[in-house]
Amino acid sequence: MKFRVVVASQMAALAIPAQLTANEQKSESSQRSDFIVLDAPDISHTSKPFKSPATEGWFYTWMGVFAFLFCVAAFGPSIVHPERRLGPITPLVAVHGIVFFAWLLLFGAQTILASTNLAVHRRMGLWSAILAAALVLLGYQTTIAMGRRGYDLSGDVGVRSDPLAAIAFPLLDVFMFAVLFLAAYFYRHRSAIHKRLMLLAVTGALMPSPVAHLTGHFAFLRDKGFLTPLMLAIFLAAGAVHDRITFRRIHPVSLWIALAIFVVENLCFAVVMPSAAWHAFAAWLIR
């Protein structure tokens, strides 16, 4: 299909050339004689919307299931085998863990409801917001408590060497989760953006902590420094890979927001955590 660009006949006085084929002259015979019709190339593909196939929702459901199981595998070993633990689970940590897993379960349920019962999905959005707010508050308090204590109760993440530096990453995760969730709520009526932001809230903001616990708990993983950024990159790239396979192109959220998260996380690790400015700020936070 070709777009038709209509040019007023007064422009003919400026000597704009226009040659019509016989078919075009015939098709335009019923038009006003003082209009010239020029053919322009079709550019409609550049604004083609991301229309979801019926099966796309299952990708988000399986991502939720995988994230939940990954967190069980990450946090479970220090609970089942407590010999490496540096302390028992406190009430604050227990409540934080319960809310964390409850939010992951609700995320999975919401991905199913989005495809099967949109009205219920929207009503459940209130519970998602409540749990998200609780998760942000508890995540912040748990991180500050760890900084004040000077060590991680699980013994997985090696906080003792520099507790002030170590709280930078979980605080960043809490902040990113809050920003991504609020952005997803703002775009709740634009499903293509909304669901991708919600997925990144899980894979980009909630997964760094489980990755750190998983690689820190097992000795054969602990000295593989490349594993943590690699695992985070895989989580962040999942949405872009899915877009490419399903739509033959990548949604801007899946590409640019995921890339920004990865860059910020690495800058936090390489630049912010070891800096004197961060140590001074962290000392003020836990005072």
mmCIF file of C-alpha atoms in Angstrom:
data_model
loop_
_atom_site.group_PDB
_atom_site.id
_atom_site.type_symbol
_atom_site.label_atom_id
_atom_site.label_comp_id
_atom_site.label_asym_id
_atom_site.label_seq_id
_atom_site.Cartn_x
_atom_site.Cartn_y
_atom_site.Cartn_z
ATOM 1 C CA MET A 1 0.000 0.000 0.000
ATOM 2 C CA LYS A 2 1.223 3.498 -0.802
ATOM 3 C CA PHE A 3 0.494 6.764 0.908
ATOM 4 C CA ARG A 4 -0.819 9.545 -1.289
ATOM 5 C CA VAL A 5 0.491 13.028 -0.762
ATOM 6 C CA VAL A 6 -1.868 15.711 -2.021
ATOM 7 C CA VAL A 7 -0.248 18.867 -3.284
ATOM 8 C CA ALA A 8 -2.287 21.969 -4.134
ATOM 9 C CA SER A 9 -2.284 23.027 -7.766
ATOM 10 C CA GLN A 10 -0.862 26.427 -6.923
ATOM 11 C CA MET A 11 2.479 24.637 -6.374
ATOM 12 C CA ALA A 12 2.469 23.809 -10.074
ATOM 13 C CA ALA A 13 3.387 27.413 -10.690
ATOM 14 C CA LEU A 14 6.672 26.674 -8.953
ATOM 15 C CA ALA A 15 7.415 24.088 -11.636
ATOM 16 C CA ILE A 16 7.144 21.001 -9.410
ATOM 17 C CA PRO A 17 7.278 18.062 -11.799
ATOM 18 C CA ALA A 18 4.583 15.437 -11.561
ATOM 19 C CA GLN A 19 4.153 12.583 -13.973
ATOM 20 C CA LEU A 20 1.179 10.292 -13.604
ATOM 21 C CA THR A 21 0.817 6.920 -15.200
ATOM 22 C CA ALA A 22 -2.231 6.123 -17.251
ATOM 23 C CA ASN A 23 -3.729 4.093 -14.420
ATOM 24 C CA GLU A 24 -3.171 6.910 -11.938
ATOM 25 C CA GLN A 25 -4.785 9.435 -14.318
ATOM 26 C CA LYS A 26 -7.784 7.175 -14.655
ATOM 27 C CA SER A 27 -8.095 6.626 -10.902
ATOM 28 C CA GLU A 28 -7.921 10.358 -10.261
ATOM 29 C CA SER A 29 -10.356 11.379 -12.993
ATOM 30 C CA SER A 30 -13.080 11.933 -10.452
ATOM 31 C CA GLN A 31 -10.874 14.165 -8.308
ATOM 32 C CA ARG A 32 -10.707 17.953 -8.591
ATOM 33 C CA SER A 33 -8.622 18.967 -11.587
ATOM 34 C CA ASP A 34 -6.555 21.414 -9.556
ATOM 35 C CA PHE A 35 -4.852 18.723 -7.409
ATOM 36 C CA ILE A 36 -1.729 16.733 -8.251
ATOM 37 C CA VAL A 37 -1.245 13.315 -6.600
ATOM 38 C CA LEU A 38 2.268 12.110 -5.874
ATOM 39 C CA ASP A 39 3.166 8.621 -4.609
ATOM 40 C CA ALA A 40 5.283 8.315 -1.457
ATOM 41 C CA PRO A 41 6.931 5.142 -0.088
ATOM 42 C CA ASP A 42 5.076 3.206 2.580
ATOM 43 C CA ILE A 43 6.575 3.868 6.024
ATOM 44 C CA SER A 44 3.740 2.378 8.085
ATOM 45 C CA HIS A 45 5.988 -0.389 9.427
ATOM 46 C CA THR A 46 7.910 2.136 11.525
ATOM 47 C CA SER A 47 4.911 2.717 13.784
ATOM 48 C CA LYS A 48 3.612 -0.843 13.897
ATOM 49 C CA PRO A 49 2.214 -1.487 17.387
ATOM 50 C CA PHE A 50 3.285 -4.319 19.676
ATOM 51 C CA LYS A 51 0.117 -6.409 19.511
ATOM 52 C CA SER A 52 0.390 -9.310 21.917
ATOM 53 C CA PRO A 53 -0.347 -12.810 20.636
ATOM 54 C CA ALA A 54 -2.637 -14.915 22.766
ATOM 55 C CA THR A 55 0.274 -16.934 24.162
ATOM 56 C CA GLU A 56 2.534 -13.998 25.086
ATOM 57 C CA GLY A 57 1.217 -13.732 28.642
ATOM 58 C CA TRP A 58 2.685 -17.144 29.435
ATOM 59 C CA PHE A 59 6.185 -15.764 28.961
ATOM 60 C CA TYR A 60 5.637 -13.387 31.895
ATOM 61 C CA THR A 61 4.054 -16.157 33.944
ATOM 62 C CA TRP A 62 7.016 -18.477 33.420
ATOM 63 C CA MET A 63 9.422 -15.652 34.190
ATOM 64 C CA GLY A 64 7.585 -15.159 37.487
ATOM 65 C CA VAL A 65 7.776 -18.887 38.239
ATOM 66 C CA PHE A 66 11.475 -18.981 37.388
ATOM 67 C CA ALA A 67 12.205 -15.921 39.541
ATOM 68 C CA PHE A 68 10.372 -17.518 42.483
ATOM 69 C CA LEU A 69 12.224 -20.834 42.139
ATOM 70 C CA PHE A 70 15.543 -19.041 41.694
ATOM 71 C CA CYS A 71 14.963 -17.159 44.955
ATOM 72 C CA VAL A 72 14.142 -20.406 46.739
ATOM 73 C CA ALA A 73 17.407 -21.878 45.435
ATOM 74 C CA ALA A 74 19.306 -18.743 46.491
ATOM 75 C CA PHE A 75 17.971 -18.222 50.011
ATOM 76 C CA GLY A 76 17.101 -21.821 50.888
ATOM 77 C CA PRO A 77 20.599 -23.293 51.396
ATOM 78 C CA SER A 78 21.516 -20.988 54.292
ATOM 79 C CA ILE A 79 18.232 -21.904 55.994
ATOM 80 C CA VAL A 80 18.400 -25.662 55.396
ATOM 81 C CA HIS A 81 22.136 -25.862 56.187
ATOM 82 C CA PRO A 82 22.749 -23.150 58.823
ATOM 83 C CA GLU A 83 26.346 -24.079 59.689
ATOM 84 C CA ARG A 84 27.680 -21.061 57.762
ATOM 85 C CA ARG A 85 25.150 -18.636 59.189
ATOM 86 C CA LEU A 86 26.427 -15.755 61.317
ATOM 87 C CA GLY A 87 23.186 -15.383 63.221
ATOM 88 C CA PRO A 88 19.574 -16.557 63.436
ATOM 89 C CA ILE A 89 16.813 -15.017 61.334
ATOM 90 C CA THR A 90 15.441 -11.915 63.074
ATOM 91 C CA PRO A 91 11.732 -10.947 63.017
ATOM 92 C CA LEU A 92 12.530 -8.093 60.603
ATOM 93 C CA VAL A 93 14.335 -10.399 58.174
ATOM 94 C CA ALA A 94 11.552 -12.992 58.449
ATOM 95 C CA VAL A 95 8.818 -10.457 57.633
ATOM 96 C CA HIS A 96 10.909 -9.053 54.795
ATOM 97 C CA GLY A 97 11.340 -12.547 53.343
ATOM 98 C CA ILE A 98 7.618 -13.327 53.626
ATOM 99 C CA VAL A 99 6.634 -10.088 51.858
ATOM 100 C CA PHE A 100 9.328 -10.645 49.218
ATOM 101 C CA PHE A 101 8.020 -14.097 48.289
ATOM 102 C CA ALA A 102 4.385 -12.972 48.592
ATOM 103 C CA TRP A 103 5.047 -10.240 46.046
ATOM 104 C CA LEU A 104 6.642 -12.730 43.641
ATOM 105 C CA LEU A 105 3.617 -15.017 44.003
ATOM 106 C CA LEU A 106 1.261 -12.104 43.368
ATOM 107 C CA PHE A 107 3.303 -11.089 40.340
ATOM 108 C CA GLY A 108 2.863 -14.581 38.898
ATOM 109 C CA ALA A 109 -0.877 -14.544 39.645
ATOM 110 C CA GLN A 110 -1.222 -11.133 38.019
ATOM 111 C CA THR A 111 0.457 -12.327 34.826
ATOM 112 C CA ILE A 112 -2.166 -15.082 34.566
ATOM 113 C CA LEU A 113 -5.058 -12.762 35.362
ATOM 114 C CA ALA A 114 -3.874 -10.234 32.770
ATOM 115 C CA SER A 115 -4.552 -12.854 30.091
ATOM 116 C CA THR A 116 -7.639 -14.489 31.591
ATOM 117 C CA ASN A 117 -9.538 -11.927 33.680
ATOM 118 C CA LEU A 118 -8.421 -8.346 33.178
ATOM 119 C CA ALA A 119 -11.036 -6.917 35.563
ATOM 120 C CA VAL A 120 -9.743 -9.005 38.487
ATOM 121 C CA HIS A 121 -6.180 -8.225 37.440
ATOM 122 C CA ARG A 122 -6.907 -4.505 37.795
ATOM 123 C CA ARG A 123 -8.636 -4.937 41.149
ATOM 124 C CA MET A 124 -5.663 -6.907 42.425
ATOM 125 C CA GLY A 125 -3.450 -3.995 41.456
ATOM 126 C CA LEU A 126 -4.214 -2.404 44.822
ATOM 127 C CA TRP A 127 -2.724 -5.399 46.646
ATOM 128 C CA SER A 128 0.313 -5.242 44.387
ATOM 129 C CA ALA A 129 0.811 -1.600 45.330
ATOM 130 C CA ILE A 130 0.421 -2.329 49.059
ATOM 131 C CA LEU A 131 2.893 -5.220 48.925
ATOM 132 C CA ALA A 132 5.299 -3.169 46.817
ATOM 133 C CA ALA A 133 5.245 -0.320 49.352
ATOM 134 C CA ALA A 134 5.800 -2.798 52.192
ATOM 135 C CA LEU A 135 8.637 -4.428 50.265
ATOM 136 C CA VAL A 136 10.380 -1.071 49.736
ATOM 137 C CA LEU A 137 10.044 -0.109 53.406
ATOM 138 C CA LEU A 138 11.150 -3.514 54.713
ATOM 139 C CA GLY A 139 13.982 -3.742 52.191
ATOM 140 C CA TYR A 140 15.347 -0.405 53.339
ATOM 141 C CA GLN A 141 15.031 -1.248 57.049
ATOM 142 C CA THR A 142 16.605 -4.694 56.594
ATOM 143 C CA THR A 143 19.560 -3.191 54.725
ATOM 144 C CA ILE A 144 20.115 -0.495 57.364
ATOM 145 C CA ALA A 145 19.915 -3.125 60.114
ATOM 146 C CA MET A 146 22.537 -5.192 58.295
ATOM 147 C CA GLY A 147 24.805 -2.155 58.008
ATOM 148 C CA ARG A 148 24.472 -1.404 61.717
ATOM 149 C CA ARG A 149 25.118 -5.036 62.620
ATOM 150 C CA GLY A 150 28.144 -5.175 60.349
ATOM 151 C CA TYR A 151 27.417 -8.589 58.814
ATOM 152 C CA ASP A 152 24.816 -10.516 56.864
ATOM 153 C CA LEU A 153 22.989 -13.109 58.973
ATOM 154 C CA SER A 154 23.152 -15.742 56.229
ATOM 155 C CA GLY A 155 26.926 -15.481 55.849
ATOM 156 C CA ASP A 156 26.547 -15.582 52.078
ATOM 157 C CA VAL A 157 27.470 -12.108 50.893
ATOM 158 C CA GLY A 158 30.655 -11.246 52.809
ATOM 159 C CA VAL A 159 29.464 -8.013 54.377
ATOM 160 C CA ARG A 160 31.997 -8.062 57.228
ATOM 161 C CA SER A 161 34.894 -6.876 55.075
ATOM 162 C CA ASP A 162 33.208 -3.513 54.379
ATOM 163 C CA PRO A 163 29.612 -3.199 55.645
ATOM 164 C CA LEU A 164 29.280 0.450 54.590
ATOM 165 C CA ALA A 165 30.130 -0.404 50.981
ATOM 166 C CA ALA A 166 27.998 -3.545 51.031
ATOM 167 C CA ILE A 167 24.715 -1.741 51.731
ATOM 168 C CA ALA A 168 25.011 0.289 48.503
ATOM 169 C CA PHE A 169 23.759 -2.486 46.257
ATOM 170 C CA PRO A 170 20.625 -3.507 48.202
ATOM 171 C CA LEU A 171 19.698 0.145 48.690
ATOM 172 C CA LEU A 172 20.065 0.670 44.946
ATOM 173 C CA ASP A 173 17.817 -2.351 44.337
ATOM 174 C CA VAL A 174 15.162 -0.953 46.678
ATOM 175 C CA PHE A 175 15.290 2.397 44.901
ATOM 176 C CA MET A 176 15.117 0.854 41.423
ATOM 177 C CA PHE A 177 12.212 -1.377 42.403
ATOM 178 C CA ALA A 178 10.262 1.643 43.669
ATOM 179 C CA VAL A 179 10.972 3.649 40.497
ATOM 180 C CA LEU A 180 10.122 0.790 38.134
ATOM 181 C CA PHE A 181 6.935 -0.101 39.990
ATOM 182 C CA LEU A 182 5.753 3.520 40.034
ATOM 183 C CA ALA A 183 6.526 3.838 36.321
ATOM 184 C CA ALA A 184 4.617 0.619 35.620
ATOM 185 C CA TYR A 185 1.648 1.942 37.603
ATOM 186 C CA PHE A 186 1.746 5.218 35.671
ATOM 187 C CA TYR A 187 1.628 3.259 32.390
ATOM 188 C CA ARG A 188 -0.959 0.753 33.620
ATOM 189 C CA HIS A 189 -3.294 1.614 30.716
ATOM 190 C CA ARG A 190 -0.557 0.930 28.135
ATOM 191 C CA SER A 191 -0.068 -2.787 28.542
ATOM 192 C CA ALA A 192 3.024 -3.144 26.316
ATOM 193 C CA ILE A 193 4.951 -0.701 28.515
ATOM 194 C CA HIS A 194 3.320 -1.701 31.811
ATOM 195 C CA LYS A 195 4.140 -5.408 31.692
ATOM 196 C CA ARG A 196 7.720 -4.844 30.576
ATOM 197 C CA LEU A 197 8.358 -2.394 33.405
ATOM 198 C CA MET A 198 6.841 -4.838 35.888
ATOM 199 C CA LEU A 199 9.063 -7.610 34.553
ATOM 200 C CA LEU A 200 12.149 -5.402 34.924
ATOM 201 C CA ALA A 201 11.076 -4.561 38.486
ATOM 202 C CA VAL A 202 11.489 -8.288 39.165
ATOM 203 C CA THR A 203 14.488 -9.202 37.007
ATOM 204 C CA GLY A 204 16.393 -5.936 37.386
ATOM 205 C CA ALA A 205 15.627 -4.851 40.947
ATOM 206 C CA LEU A 206 14.730 -7.991 42.914
ATOM 207 C CA MET A 207 17.121 -10.539 41.412
ATOM 208 C CA PRO A 208 20.541 -9.011 42.296
ATOM 209 C CA SER A 209 20.175 -10.020 45.959
ATOM 210 C CA PRO A 210 19.292 -13.670 45.228
ATOM 211 C CA VAL A 211 22.144 -13.826 42.701
ATOM 212 C CA ALA A 212 24.573 -12.544 45.346
ATOM 213 C CA HIS A 213 23.326 -15.105 47.893
ATOM 214 C CA LEU A 214 23.487 -17.993 45.428
ATOM 215 C CA THR A 215 27.020 -17.251 44.222
ATOM 216 C CA GLY A 216 28.211 -16.425 47.729
ATOM 217 C CA HIS A 217 26.888 -19.514 49.484
ATOM 218 C CA PHE A 218 28.586 -22.203 47.398
ATOM 219 C CA ALA A 219 32.368 -22.383 47.398
ATOM 220 C CA PHE A 220 32.626 -23.478 43.757
ATOM 221 C CA LEU A 221 30.715 -20.339 42.714
ATOM 222 C CA ARG A 222 32.221 -17.874 45.170
ATOM 223 C CA ASP A 223 35.466 -17.270 43.279
ATOM 224 C CA LYS A 224 33.777 -16.881 39.879
ATOM 225 C CA GLY A 225 33.554 -13.105 39.801
ATOM 226 C CA PHE A 226 32.051 -13.020 36.317
ATOM 227 C CA LEU A 227 28.981 -15.048 37.342
ATOM 228 C CA THR A 228 27.125 -12.254 39.120
ATOM 229 C CA PRO A 229 27.119 -9.738 36.226
ATOM 230 C CA LEU A 230 26.495 -12.591 33.783
ATOM 231 C CA MET A 231 23.422 -13.816 35.661
ATOM 232 C CA LEU A 232 22.097 -10.276 35.988
ATOM 233 C CA ALA A 233 22.628 -9.704 32.266
ATOM 234 C CA ILE A 234 20.687 -12.887 31.454
ATOM 235 C CA PHE A 235 17.781 -11.815 33.647
ATOM 236 C CA LEU A 236 17.727 -8.340 32.104
ATOM 237 C CA ALA A 237 18.026 -9.622 28.539
ATOM 238 C CA ALA A 238 15.130 -12.084 28.834
ATOM 239 C CA GLY A 239 12.499 -9.522 27.848
ATOM 240 C CA ALA A 240 14.483 -8.312 24.828
ATOM 241 C CA VAL A 241 15.083 -11.876 23.619
ATOM 242 C CA HIS A 242 11.384 -12.622 23.962
ATOM 243 C CA ASP A 243 10.477 -9.477 22.021
ATOM 244 C CA ARG A 244 12.886 -10.360 19.248
ATOM 245 C CA ILE A 245 11.552 -13.900 18.900
ATOM 246 C CA THR A 246 7.880 -12.950 19.192
ATOM 247 C CA PHE A 247 7.731 -9.610 17.366
ATOM 248 C CA ARG A 248 10.960 -9.663 15.308
ATOM 249 C CA ARG A 249 11.955 -6.430 17.038
ATOM 250 C CA ILE A 250 12.718 -5.226 20.555
ATOM 251 C CA HIS A 251 10.484 -2.905 22.531
ATOM 252 C CA PRO A 252 12.331 0.257 23.716
ATOM 253 C CA VAL A 253 11.581 -0.579 27.361
ATOM 254 C CA SER A 254 13.067 -4.058 27.006
ATOM 255 C CA LEU A 255 16.184 -2.597 25.425
ATOM 256 C CA TRP A 256 16.970 0.828 26.880
ATOM 257 C CA ILE A 257 15.597 0.471 30.412
ATOM 258 C CA ALA A 258 17.243 -2.925 30.806
ATOM 259 C CA LEU A 259 20.528 -1.544 29.477
ATOM 260 C CA ALA A 260 20.303 1.451 31.832
ATOM 261 C CA ILE A 261 19.739 -0.847 34.816
ATOM 262 C CA PHE A 262 22.764 -2.956 33.907
ATOM 263 C CA VAL A 263 24.977 0.122 33.502
ATOM 264 C CA VAL A 264 23.805 1.659 36.792
ATOM 265 C CA GLU A 265 24.363 -1.594 38.689
ATOM 266 C CA ASN A 266 27.917 -1.918 37.400
ATOM 267 C CA LEU A 267 28.685 1.739 38.092
ATOM 268 C CA CYS A 268 27.421 1.241 41.627
ATOM 269 C CA PHE A 269 29.749 -1.717 42.103
ATOM 270 C CA ALA A 270 32.824 -0.204 40.437
ATOM 271 C CA VAL A 271 32.523 3.492 41.333
ATOM 272 C CA VAL A 272 30.044 4.192 44.138
ATOM 273 C CA MET A 273 30.696 1.370 46.606
ATOM 274 C CA PRO A 274 34.461 1.948 47.069
ATOM 275 C CA SER A 275 34.211 5.758 47.143
ATOM 276 C CA ALA A 276 34.833 7.851 50.262
ATOM 277 C CA ALA A 277 31.713 9.883 49.528
ATOM 278 C CA TRP A 278 29.532 6.777 49.689
ATOM 279 C CA HIS A 279 31.177 5.583 52.914
ATOM 280 C CA ALA A 280 30.451 8.946 54.517
ATOM 281 C CA PHE A 281 26.839 8.885 53.340
ATOM 282 C CA ALA A 282 26.345 5.264 54.426
ATOM 283 C CA ALA A 283 27.766 6.055 57.869
ATOM 284 C CA TRP A 284 25.221 8.870 58.145
ATOM 285 C CA LEU A 285 22.383 6.516 57.112
ATOM 286 C CA ILE A 286 23.117 3.890 59.771
ATOM 287 C CA ARG A 287 24.044 6.322 62.552
#
